[in-house]
XYZ file of C-alpha atoms in Angstrom:
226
model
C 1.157 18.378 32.679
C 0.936 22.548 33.974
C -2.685 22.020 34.818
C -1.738 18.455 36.731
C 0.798 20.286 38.719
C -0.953 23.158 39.439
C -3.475 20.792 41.049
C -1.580 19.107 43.156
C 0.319 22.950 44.627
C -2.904 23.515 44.922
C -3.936 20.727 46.944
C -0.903 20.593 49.264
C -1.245 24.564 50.118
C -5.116 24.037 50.772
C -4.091 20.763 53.012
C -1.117 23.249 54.841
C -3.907 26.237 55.399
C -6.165 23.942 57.434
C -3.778 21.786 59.278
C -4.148 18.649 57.755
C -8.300 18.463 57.136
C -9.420 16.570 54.705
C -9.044 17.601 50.795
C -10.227 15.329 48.548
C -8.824 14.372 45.186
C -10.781 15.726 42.416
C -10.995 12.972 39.978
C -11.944 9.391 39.883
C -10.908 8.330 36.690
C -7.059 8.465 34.986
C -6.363 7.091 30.992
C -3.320 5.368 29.588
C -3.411 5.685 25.957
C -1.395 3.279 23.423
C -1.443 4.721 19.970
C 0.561 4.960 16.762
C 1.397 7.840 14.288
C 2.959 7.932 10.645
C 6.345 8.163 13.325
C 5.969 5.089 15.064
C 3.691 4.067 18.879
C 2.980 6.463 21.262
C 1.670 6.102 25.141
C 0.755 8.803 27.037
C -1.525 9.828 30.064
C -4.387 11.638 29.016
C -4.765 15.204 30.389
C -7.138 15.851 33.554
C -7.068 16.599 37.232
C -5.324 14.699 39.782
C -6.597 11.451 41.078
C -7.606 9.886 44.934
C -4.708 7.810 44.047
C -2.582 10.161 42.894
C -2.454 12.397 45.271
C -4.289 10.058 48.465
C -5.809 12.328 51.139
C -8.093 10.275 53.398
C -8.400 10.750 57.055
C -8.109 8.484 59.825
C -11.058 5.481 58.958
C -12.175 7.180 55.725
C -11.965 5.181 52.525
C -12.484 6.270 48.982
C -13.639 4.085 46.075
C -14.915 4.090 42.687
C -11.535 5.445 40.709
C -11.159 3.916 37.782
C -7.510 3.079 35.492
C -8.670 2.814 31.994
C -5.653 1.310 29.831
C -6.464 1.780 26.255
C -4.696 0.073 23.090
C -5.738 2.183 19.874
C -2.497 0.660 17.928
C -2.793 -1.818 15.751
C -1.194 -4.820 17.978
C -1.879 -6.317 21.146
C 0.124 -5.274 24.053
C 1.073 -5.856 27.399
C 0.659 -3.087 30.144
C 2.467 -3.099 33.760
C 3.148 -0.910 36.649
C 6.612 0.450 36.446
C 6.625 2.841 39.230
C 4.850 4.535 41.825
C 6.515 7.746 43.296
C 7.205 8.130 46.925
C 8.064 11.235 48.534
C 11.379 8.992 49.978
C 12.794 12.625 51.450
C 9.555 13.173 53.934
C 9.337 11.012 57.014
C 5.530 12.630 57.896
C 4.527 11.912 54.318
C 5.864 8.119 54.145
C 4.637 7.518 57.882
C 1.019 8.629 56.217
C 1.237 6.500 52.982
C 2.055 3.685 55.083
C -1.225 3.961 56.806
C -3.539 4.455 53.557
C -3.984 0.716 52.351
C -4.664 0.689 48.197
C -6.876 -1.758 46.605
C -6.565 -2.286 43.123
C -8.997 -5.202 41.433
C -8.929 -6.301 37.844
C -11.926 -8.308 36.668
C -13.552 -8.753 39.770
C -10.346 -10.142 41.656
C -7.668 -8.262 43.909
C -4.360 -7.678 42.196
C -2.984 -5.447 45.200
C -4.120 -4.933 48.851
C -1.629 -3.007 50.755
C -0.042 0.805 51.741
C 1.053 2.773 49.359
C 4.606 2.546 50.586
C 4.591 -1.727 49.323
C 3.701 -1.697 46.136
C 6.604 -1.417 44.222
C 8.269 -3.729 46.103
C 10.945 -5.697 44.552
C 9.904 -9.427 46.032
C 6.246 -9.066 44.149
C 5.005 -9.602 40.834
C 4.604 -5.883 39.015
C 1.119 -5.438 38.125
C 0.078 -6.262 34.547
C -2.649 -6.255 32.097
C -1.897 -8.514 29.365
C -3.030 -9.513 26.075
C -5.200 -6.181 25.480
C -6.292 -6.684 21.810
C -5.987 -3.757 19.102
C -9.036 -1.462 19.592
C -9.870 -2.704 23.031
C -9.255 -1.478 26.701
C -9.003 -2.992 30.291
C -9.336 -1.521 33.551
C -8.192 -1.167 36.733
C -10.391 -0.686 40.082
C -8.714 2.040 42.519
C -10.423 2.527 46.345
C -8.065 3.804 49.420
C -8.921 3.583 52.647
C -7.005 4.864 56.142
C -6.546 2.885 59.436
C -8.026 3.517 62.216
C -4.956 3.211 64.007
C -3.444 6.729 62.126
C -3.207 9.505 64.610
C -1.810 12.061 62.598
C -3.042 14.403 60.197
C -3.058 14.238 56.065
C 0.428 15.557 55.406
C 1.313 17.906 52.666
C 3.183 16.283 50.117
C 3.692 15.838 46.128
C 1.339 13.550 44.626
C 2.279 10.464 43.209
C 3.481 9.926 39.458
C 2.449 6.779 38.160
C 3.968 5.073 35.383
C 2.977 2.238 33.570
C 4.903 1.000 30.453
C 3.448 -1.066 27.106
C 5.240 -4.289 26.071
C 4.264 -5.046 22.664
C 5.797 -6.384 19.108
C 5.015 -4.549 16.176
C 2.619 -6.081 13.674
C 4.606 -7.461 10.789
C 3.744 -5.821 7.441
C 3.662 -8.234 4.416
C 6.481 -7.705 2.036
C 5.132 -7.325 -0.668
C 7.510 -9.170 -3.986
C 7.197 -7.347 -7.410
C 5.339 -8.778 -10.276
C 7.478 -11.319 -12.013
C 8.502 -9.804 -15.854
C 5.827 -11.299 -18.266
C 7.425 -11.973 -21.763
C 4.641 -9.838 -23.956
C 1.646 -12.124 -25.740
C 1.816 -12.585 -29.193
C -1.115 -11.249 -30.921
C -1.019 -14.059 -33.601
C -4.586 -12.195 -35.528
C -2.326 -9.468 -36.365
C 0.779 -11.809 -37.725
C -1.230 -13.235 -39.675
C -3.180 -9.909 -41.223
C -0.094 -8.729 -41.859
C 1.444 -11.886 -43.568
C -1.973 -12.089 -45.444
C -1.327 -8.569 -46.650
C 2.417 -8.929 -47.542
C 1.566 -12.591 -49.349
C -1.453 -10.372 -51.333
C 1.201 -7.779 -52.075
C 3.890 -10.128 -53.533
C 1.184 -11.953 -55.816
C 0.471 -8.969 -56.924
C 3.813 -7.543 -57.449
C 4.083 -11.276 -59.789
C 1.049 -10.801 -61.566
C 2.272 -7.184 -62.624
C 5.519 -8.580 -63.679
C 3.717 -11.334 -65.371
C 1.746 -9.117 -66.999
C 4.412 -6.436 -67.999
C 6.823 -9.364 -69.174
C 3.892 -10.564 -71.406
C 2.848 -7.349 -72.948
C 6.514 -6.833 -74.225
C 6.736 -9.997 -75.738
C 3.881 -9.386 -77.823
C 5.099 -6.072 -78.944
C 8.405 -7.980 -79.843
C 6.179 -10.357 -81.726
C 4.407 -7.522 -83.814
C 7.353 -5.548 -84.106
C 9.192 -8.479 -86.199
């Protein structure tokens, strides 16, 4: 954000020192991120200099084209994206009268979504701009060119650039809930019931065959004895 504001002071004091010639915007390109953490979605701008349409500098008859919106969704739904506002510098007459004069083209897919000044495009009684349905993992853009009428007399104006702000619509993906196991009654291991009747059935034969055997030894010793 520092280095973006120290780019446009810069611009507007190099516009001031030579009366209003031409600076030129130092990028083409701006990026819209939509992302999520372990904290939930984020959407931010992506660090770098200011754009032609950011901070719009043409002279009379020059036009600018070639910038580039890139509006990325790295989350893991698909999401809407739309204009939500455009900056003015409402307090500067000089600045407005310029703006009003700079027509902005912006084309999605090959077709114009806007094609008027600067000063128009938030209007209330038009459709906001939007990029819908961008897919998780995918990215859509929008093509940016500026151009000044001939009919401007003035100079380029200095002025603050323009914040632009575009907003995500989106619902979350819905996780799974996940239902816990149902309690399984535990498997009889029948092999084992029946080793361990088969050794408790061996054990009380035996025990009988021992007392058999005991009971018959005495009575023979009864027999001798009488």
């Amino acid at each position: 954000m520092m280095k973006r504001f120290l780019c446009a002071l810069l611009t507007i004091c190099v516009v001031w020192a030579c009366g209003g010639m031409t600076v030129l915007a130092v990028n083409d390109t701006a990026e819209y991120v939509f992302s999520q953490d372990n904290e939930g979605y984020l959407f931010q701008q992506t660090e770098g200099d200011l754009t032609f349409w950011e901070a719009p500098n043409v002279v009379t008859g020059q036009t600018r084209s070639g910038g580039v919106i890139t509006l990325k969704n790295a989350a893991d739904c698909t999401v809407d994206f739309s204009l939500a506002s455009v900056s003015l510098p409402y307090g500067d007459v000089e600045a407005l009268a310029y703006l009003d004069a700079v027509t902005l083209i912006i084309e999605q897919d090959g077709r114009e979504v806007y094609r008027g000044p600067f000063t128009r495009l938030m209007d209330g009684d038009r459709a906001p701009i939007t990029v819908t349905d961008v897919p998780a993992g995918e990215s859509r853009e929008l093509h940016m060119t500026v151009f000044c009428a001939f009919t401007y007399t003035g100079s380029v104006p200095a002025y603050e650039s323009l914040v632009w702000t575009f907003e995500p619509t989106f619902e979350p993906k819905a996780t799974v809930p996940t239902s816990p196991l149902p309690d399984l009654e535990p498997m009889v291991d029948w092999m084992m019931v029946a080793t361990i009747a088969g050794v408790m059935l061996g054990a009380l034969v035996l025990t009988c065959v021992i007392v058999a055997v005991v009971r018959w030894g005495g009575k023979r010793r009864n027999k001798h004895g009488e």
